[in-house]
Tab-separated table of C-alpha atoms in Angstrom:
chain	number	residue	atom	x	y	z
A	1	MET	CA	-6.814	-16.921	-45.925
A	2	PRO	CA	-4.633	-15.550	-43.069
A	3	LYS	CA	-6.152	-16.037	-39.753
A	4	LEU	CA	-6.386	-12.434	-39.051
A	5	ALA	CA	-8.690	-10.552	-36.057
A	6	THR	CA	-7.480	-6.713	-36.381
A	7	SER	CA	-9.689	-5.646	-33.803
A	8	VAL	CA	-7.909	-7.637	-31.233
A	9	ASP	CA	-4.009	-6.851	-30.340
A	10	TYR	CA	-2.178	-10.221	-28.904
A	11	SER	CA	0.821	-8.422	-28.423
A	12	ASP	CA	1.320	-9.497	-24.621
A	13	ARG	CA	1.605	-13.094	-25.492
A	14	ASP	CA	5.078	-12.377	-26.232
A	15	LYS	CA	5.914	-10.686	-22.742
A	16	ALA	CA	7.283	-13.653	-21.021
A	17	ILE	CA	10.280	-14.048	-23.100
A	18	ALA	CA	12.676	-11.834	-21.428
A	19	ILE	CA	16.305	-12.661	-22.861
A	20	ASN	CA	16.000	-12.934	-26.678
A	21	THR	CA	18.506	-13.405	-29.669
A	22	TYR	CA	17.986	-12.936	-33.315
A	23	THR	CA	20.374	-14.989	-35.210
A	24	THR	CA	20.739	-13.894	-39.062
A	25	VAL	CA	21.263	-17.212	-40.941
A	26	LEU	CA	23.188	-17.569	-44.585
A	27	ARG	CA	23.307	-21.174	-46.462
A	28	HIS	CA	25.903	-22.275	-47.214
A	29	PRO	CA	26.220	-22.151	-51.450
A	30	LYS	CA	27.411	-25.469	-51.940
A	31	VAL	CA	23.950	-26.799	-49.863
A	32	PRO	CA	20.908	-26.716	-52.663
A	33	HIS	CA	18.083	-24.200	-51.142
A	34	GLU	CA	15.383	-26.877	-50.135
A	35	LEU	CA	17.723	-28.983	-49.422
A	36	PHE	CA	18.883	-26.157	-47.004
A	37	ALA	CA	15.183	-25.668	-46.322
A	38	THR	CA	13.978	-29.094	-45.168
A	39	TYR	CA	17.290	-29.548	-43.288
A	40	TRP	CA	16.752	-26.738	-41.183
A	41	ARG	CA	13.096	-26.764	-40.613
A	42	ASP	CA	12.855	-30.800	-40.128
A	43	VAL	CA	16.325	-31.954	-38.745
A	44	HIS	CA	17.887	-28.774	-37.493
A	45	GLY	CA	15.019	-27.339	-35.693
A	46	PRO	CA	13.892	-30.164	-33.578
A	47	LEU	CA	17.157	-30.971	-32.499
A	48	CYS	CA	17.388	-26.903	-31.175
A	49	SER	CA	13.686	-27.298	-29.803
A	50	ARG	CA	14.768	-29.918	-27.189
A	51	ILE	CA	18.140	-28.008	-25.720
A	52	PRO	CA	17.096	-27.709	-21.792
A	53	GLY	CA	16.411	-23.925	-20.940
A	54	LEU	CA	14.793	-22.909	-24.547
A	55	GLY	CA	11.446	-20.680	-23.783
A	56	TRP	CA	11.101	-19.399	-27.353
A	57	TYR	CA	11.902	-20.676	-30.786
A	58	VAL	CA	11.359	-19.418	-34.540
A	59	GLN	CA	12.629	-19.976	-37.448
A	60	THR	CA	12.004	-17.125	-40.049
A	61	HIS	CA	12.675	-18.393	-44.127
A	62	LEU	CA	13.862	-15.406	-46.260
A	63	SER	CA	13.319	-15.331	-49.711
A	64	ARG	CA	15.595	-13.769	-52.034
A	65	GLU	CA	13.284	-12.765	-54.612
A	66	GLN	CA	12.098	-9.633	-52.698
A	67	ASP	CA	9.598	-7.270	-54.475
A	68	ALA	CA	11.669	-4.321	-55.172
A	69	ARG	CA	8.837	-2.347	-53.247
A	70	LEU	CA	9.610	-4.287	-49.980
A	71	TRP	CA	10.680	-0.724	-48.221
A	72	PRO	CA	10.578	2.614	-49.974
A	73	ALA	CA	13.885	4.540	-51.332
A	74	MET	CA	14.877	7.022	-49.119
A	75	ASP	CA	17.173	10.088	-49.594
A	76	GLY	CA	20.421	9.161	-47.691
A	77	ILE	CA	19.494	5.795	-46.663
A	78	ARG	CA	20.931	2.832	-48.751
A	79	PRO	CA	20.899	-1.102	-49.008
A	80	PHE	CA	23.770	-3.189	-46.936
A	81	PRO	CA	26.252	-3.650	-49.015
A	82	ASP	CA	26.908	-7.268	-50.278
A	83	TYR	CA	23.614	-8.449	-48.040
A	84	GLU	CA	21.740	-12.015	-48.368
A	85	LEU	CA	20.164	-13.691	-46.078
A	86	ASP	CA	18.283	-16.454	-45.767
A	87	GLY	CA	16.493	-16.508	-42.382
A	88	GLY	CA	16.403	-14.925	-39.284
A	89	VAL	CA	16.022	-16.907	-36.210
A	90	GLU	CA	14.975	-15.512	-32.424
A	91	ILE	CA	15.729	-17.528	-29.446
A	92	GLY	CA	14.278	-16.505	-26.521
A	93	PHE	CA	14.381	-17.217	-22.597
A	94	HIS	CA	12.461	-16.407	-19.420
A	95	SER	CA	14.959	-16.435	-17.616
A	96	ALA	CA	18.637	-15.956	-16.854
A	97	GLU	CA	19.132	-19.242	-15.111
A	98	ASP	CA	17.169	-20.713	-18.256
A	99	GLN	CA	19.838	-18.708	-20.786
A	100	ALA	CA	22.439	-20.783	-18.689
A	101	THR	CA	21.235	-23.801	-19.096
A	102	PHE	CA	20.730	-23.573	-22.606
A	103	ASN	CA	24.602	-22.043	-23.222
A	104	GLU	CA	25.825	-25.341	-21.185
A	105	ALA	CA	24.150	-27.631	-23.645
A	106	CYS	CA	23.986	-26.278	-27.022
A	107	PRO	CA	27.711	-27.242	-28.338
A	108	ILE	CA	25.720	-29.736	-29.526
A	109	LEU	CA	23.721	-27.605	-31.653
A	110	PHE	CA	26.416	-25.466	-32.976
A	111	GLU	CA	27.837	-28.401	-34.066
A	112	ASP	CA	24.867	-28.681	-36.765
A	113	GLU	CA	25.721	-25.398	-38.462
A	114	GLN	CA	28.490	-26.370	-40.186
A	115	ASN	CA	26.115	-28.900	-41.946
A	116	MET	CA	23.864	-26.058	-44.143
A	117	PHE	CA	25.343	-22.494	-42.603
A	118	GLU	CA	27.903	-20.601	-44.692
A	119	ALA	CA	27.333	-17.605	-41.760
A	120	THR	CA	25.708	-17.000	-38.815
A	121	VAL	CA	25.395	-13.654	-36.795
A	122	ALA	CA	23.513	-14.041	-32.935
A	123	TYR	CA	22.381	-10.517	-32.099
A	124	ALA	CA	22.156	-10.237	-28.701
A	125	MET	CA	19.140	-8.551	-26.618
A	126	PRO	CA	19.706	-9.190	-22.989
A	127	ASN	CA	16.125	-7.203	-22.453
A	128	GLY	CA	14.399	-8.904	-24.808
A	129	SER	CA	12.773	-7.611	-28.034
A	130	THR	CA	9.152	-5.537	-27.980
A	131	THR	CA	5.919	-6.560	-29.997
A	132	LEU	CA	3.828	-3.625	-29.975
A	133	VAL	CA	1.245	-5.150	-32.052
A	134	ASP	CA	0.033	-8.420	-33.040
A	135	ARG	CA	-3.582	-8.824	-34.604
A	136	VAL	CA	-2.655	-12.268	-36.366
A	137	THR	CA	-4.374	-14.944	-34.434
A	138	GLU	CA	-2.136	-17.731	-34.505
A	139	PRO	CA	0.078	-17.542	-31.733
A	140	SER	CA	2.454	-20.223	-33.478
A	141	PRO	CA	2.835	-20.073	-37.338
A	142	ASN	CA	4.089	-23.347	-39.030
A	143	GLY	CA	4.651	-22.368	-42.563
A	144	GLY	CA	3.613	-19.488	-45.084
A	145	ASP	CA	0.093	-17.477	-43.691
A	146	GLY	CA	-0.692	-15.850	-47.155
A	147	LEU	CA	0.356	-12.149	-44.760
A	148	ASP	CA	2.736	-10.281	-46.552
A	149	ARG	CA	5.544	-10.220	-44.202
A	150	ILE	CA	8.936	-8.326	-44.340
A	151	HIS	CA	12.049	-7.962	-41.805
A	152	LEU	CA	13.303	-4.942	-42.287
A	153	HIS	CA	17.191	-4.785	-41.392
A	154	LEU	CA	18.516	-1.113	-39.998
A	155	GLY	CA	21.948	-0.238	-39.805
A	156	ALA	CA	23.117	3.074	-37.168
A	157	ALA	CA	24.426	6.323	-38.998
A	158	HIS	CA	26.513	6.566	-35.816
A	159	ASP	CA	27.946	4.856	-32.950
A	160	ASP	CA	25.427	6.616	-30.546
A	161	ALA	CA	23.449	3.308	-29.889
A	162	ALA	CA	21.131	5.353	-27.631
A	163	ALA	CA	19.942	7.801	-30.326
A	164	PHE	CA	19.823	5.256	-32.995
A	165	GLY	CA	17.544	2.946	-30.697
A	166	ASP	CA	15.599	5.889	-29.724
A	167	ARG	CA	14.566	7.063	-33.231
A	168	VAL	CA	13.580	3.656	-35.147
A	169	ALA	CA	11.450	2.959	-31.754
A	170	ARG	CA	9.601	5.882	-32.551
A	171	LEU	CA	9.247	4.658	-36.172
A	172	ALA	CA	8.414	1.348	-34.996
A	173	ASN	CA	5.527	2.691	-32.599
A	174	ALA	CA	4.393	4.905	-35.435
A	175	LEU	CA	4.338	1.793	-37.700
A	176	ALA	CA	2.174	0.300	-35.040
A	177	SER	CA	-0.175	2.893	-34.501
A	178	GLU	CA	-1.583	2.313	-37.861
A	179	GLU	CA	-4.554	0.157	-38.777
A	180	ALA	CA	-2.398	-1.259	-42.232
A	181	VAL	CA	0.157	-2.415	-40.054
A	182	LEU	CA	-0.860	-5.703	-38.684
A	183	ARG	CA	2.299	-6.932	-36.541
A	184	VAL	CA	5.259	-4.921	-35.409
A	185	ARG	CA	7.758	-6.530	-33.575
A	186	LEU	CA	11.051	-4.573	-32.456
A	187	HIS	CA	14.704	-5.965	-31.741
A	188	LEU	CA	17.323	-3.487	-30.622
A	189	PRO	CA	20.518	-5.579	-29.825
A	190	GLU	CA	23.272	-4.373	-28.353
A	191	PRO	CA	26.419	-3.712	-30.660
A	192	TYR	CA	27.596	-6.618	-32.035
A	193	ASP	CA	31.487	-7.529	-31.699
A	194	ASN	CA	33.679	-9.266	-33.803
A	195	ALA	CA	36.434	-10.472	-31.035
A	196	LEU	CA	33.786	-12.400	-29.086
A	197	PRO	CA	31.846	-14.285	-32.048
A	198	ALA	CA	28.372	-15.818	-31.911
A	199	PRO	CA	27.452	-18.543	-31.804
A	200	PRO	CA	30.534	-20.199	-31.437
A	201	ALA	CA	29.725	-22.673	-33.769
A	202	PRO	CA	32.702	-24.659	-35.686
A	203	ASN	CA	33.312	-23.923	-39.401
A	204	VAL	CA	30.520	-21.055	-39.662
A	205	ALA	CA	31.605	-17.776	-40.276
A	206	HIS	CA	30.273	-14.972	-37.319
A	207	LYS	CA	32.114	-12.027	-38.094
A	208	VAL	CA	29.992	-8.530	-39.564
A	209	PRO	CA	31.312	-5.887	-41.714
A	210	ALA	CA	31.193	-2.061	-39.486
A	211	GLU	CA	27.878	-1.154	-40.743
A	212	ARG	CA	26.167	-4.358	-39.075
A	213	SER	CA	27.556	-3.766	-36.122
A	214	LEU	CA	24.958	-1.726	-34.522
A	215	VAL	CA	21.725	-2.665	-36.519
A	216	ALA	CA	17.750	-2.747	-35.411
A	217	ILE	CA	14.910	-5.502	-37.042
A	218	ILE	CA	11.793	-4.574	-37.615
A	219	ASP	CA	9.651	-7.579	-38.247
A	220	LEU	CA	6.162	-6.358	-39.878
A	221	ALA	CA	3.044	-7.815	-41.472
A	222	PHE	CA	0.403	-6.279	-43.597
A	223	ALA	CA	-2.738	-7.751	-44.995
A	224	SER	CA	-1.373	-8.046	-48.481
A	225	PRO	CA	1.405	-6.043	-51.318
A	226	LEU	CA	-1.403	-3.500	-52.303
A	227	ASP	CA	-2.239	-2.531	-48.369
A	228	ARG	CA	1.652	-2.677	-47.682
A	229	SER	CA	2.250	0.013	-50.897
A	230	THR	CA	-0.787	1.991	-50.102
A	231	PHE	CA	0.766	2.637	-46.803
A	232	TYR	CA	4.059	3.883	-47.726
A	233	ALA	CA	2.522	6.415	-50.251
A	234	SER	CA	0.579	7.750	-47.238
A	235	ASP	CA	0.861	10.689	-45.012
A	236	ALA	CA	0.938	8.480	-42.293
A	237	PHE	CA	4.236	6.836	-42.997
A	238	ILE	CA	5.741	10.051	-44.674
A	239	ARG	CA	5.569	11.505	-41.185
A	240	ALA	CA	7.110	8.605	-39.362
A	241	ALA	CA	9.887	8.110	-41.806
A	242	ASP	CA	10.638	11.869	-41.400
A	243	GLY	CA	14.182	12.919	-41.009
A	244	LEU	CA	15.354	9.182	-40.491
A	245	GLU	CA	18.563	9.599	-42.015
A	246	ALA	CA	20.082	11.488	-39.619
A	247	ASP	CA	20.235	8.028	-37.179
A	248	VAL	CA	19.676	5.276	-40.000
A	249	ALA	CA	22.132	4.840	-42.623
A	250	HIS	CA	21.016	1.231	-44.458
A	251	ALA	CA	18.130	0.075	-44.468
A	252	SER	CA	17.605	-3.540	-46.783
A	253	PRO	CA	14.137	-5.512	-46.242
A	254	PHE	CA	13.910	-9.046	-46.737
A	255	ALA	CA	10.734	-10.992	-47.579
A	256	VAL	CA	9.565	-13.427	-45.907
A	257	SER	CA	8.325	-17.383	-47.215
A	258	GLY	CA	7.633	-18.939	-44.293
A	259	VAL	CA	7.899	-18.103	-40.391
A	260	TYR	CA	7.647	-21.937	-38.179
A	261	THR	CA	7.833	-21.768	-34.390
A	262	TYR	CA	9.100	-24.598	-32.294
A	263	VAL	CA	9.018	-23.637	-28.859
A	264	ARG	CA	6.461	-21.292	-27.375
A	265	ASP	CA	6.304	-20.471	-23.592
A	266	LYS	CA	8.795	-23.439	-22.875
A	267	ARG	CA	6.549	-25.936	-24.319
A	268	LEU	CA	7.389	-27.568	-27.772
A	269	THR	CA	5.116	-27.230	-30.496
A	270	LEU	CA	3.872	-29.674	-32.712
A	271	ALA	CA	6.634	-28.524	-34.885
A	272	GLY	CA	8.855	-28.652	-32.315
A	273	LEU	CA	7.846	-32.389	-31.672
A	274	ARG	CA	7.605	-33.835	-34.804
A	275	GLY	CA	9.482	-31.290	-37.414
A	276	SER	CA	8.077	-29.155	-39.193
A	277	ARG	CA	6.205	-30.494	-42.322
A	278	PRO	CA	5.612	-34.048	-40.439
A	279	ALA	CA	3.508	-31.146	-38.039
A	280	GLN	CA	1.669	-29.634	-41.449
A	281	LEU	CA	1.067	-33.705	-42.070
A	282	ILE	CA	-0.731	-34.444	-39.219
A	283	GLU	CA	-2.289	-31.039	-39.455
A	284	ARG	CA	-3.877	-31.951	-43.120
A	285	LEU	CA	-4.909	-34.916	-42.253
A	286	GLY	CA	-6.587	-33.996	-39.121
A	287	ALA	CA	-4.550	-36.812	-37.376
A	288	ARG	CA	-5.490	-35.647	-33.989
A	289	ASN	CA	-4.371	-39.548	-32.135
A	290	GLN	CA	-0.355	-37.932	-33.255
A	291	VAL	CA	-1.418	-34.934	-31.071
A	292	ALA	CA	-2.527	-36.910	-27.970
A	293	GLU	CA	-0.863	-36.634	-24.719
A	294	ASP	CA	0.123	-40.541	-24.596
A	295	VAL	CA	1.883	-39.941	-28.326
A	296	ARG	CA	3.562	-36.568	-27.422
A	297	HIS	CA	4.684	-38.296	-24.091
A	298	LEU	CA	6.423	-41.365	-26.024
A	299	LEU	CA	8.028	-39.629	-28.542
A	300	HIS	CA	9.323	-36.998	-26.026
A	301	THR	CA	10.214	-38.876	-23.536
A	302	GLY	CA	10.907	-42.807	-25.417
A	303	ARG	CA	8.424	-43.951	-22.689
A	304	LEU	CA	4.486	-44.814	-22.859
A	305	LEU	CA	2.730	-43.257	-20.079
A	306	SER	CA	1.411	-45.465	-17.313
A	307	ARG	CA	-2.391	-46.098	-16.882
């Protein structure tokens, strides 16, 4: 069962992430999905987790087998053409100095992307993202939690970034005010510039078509698909979405198959230290020795704690 606390809002715990990036990822077509997901979680994930300066690192794995009703059809708003994704990544920092430290060290990480990714696009948010509500008690999920989670990608209907951001923010705030919506995290990136491809990973595509240069992403969670579809039929949702087509031309929702947290508050989670699947095994077996400080120190530094 999902770990929920519907009367408590934990959104403040994300405020330390002052600078954020959201990276869309598409697996290489020659890499089978299971191999891709395993490598991303248990090889690439721990590698990224150890890059200095990192304050926040979360992989969100997306499913291509999606419920057609993840987001309602709306007049004047259509899905992004030819848009497939296998995941979204948040990499965040507590300060600009931390980000600079990370950027200096991350070529070792970017070299690994070609092993599994066909395309990655890092959208920059120098002022961070905003968690408007979060009633999920677990701060560092490592897998599927039974929630109905969605990442909704929206594309602007014009070039006015301020107007687009304001309208999407109003939509997100309206969603966050409703009891049925358990989590709303809003990403409003700067416009993406193909002349400055990011991240600079070799042999991986980093360009976007015009309709994906100015985007927004809303991270949503409901208790169940039934709660979601019931909410979409409500007067509150209809009011929140009224006139959205004036500023939003594209909407593509992606079903979340799992959320994997590797770094929170500049500290490695168990998944970041050991890999996602080994962390799950440790939890399932209750192997408390594996989470003791002497084991953590040995694995992180290669040295025993002095006694």
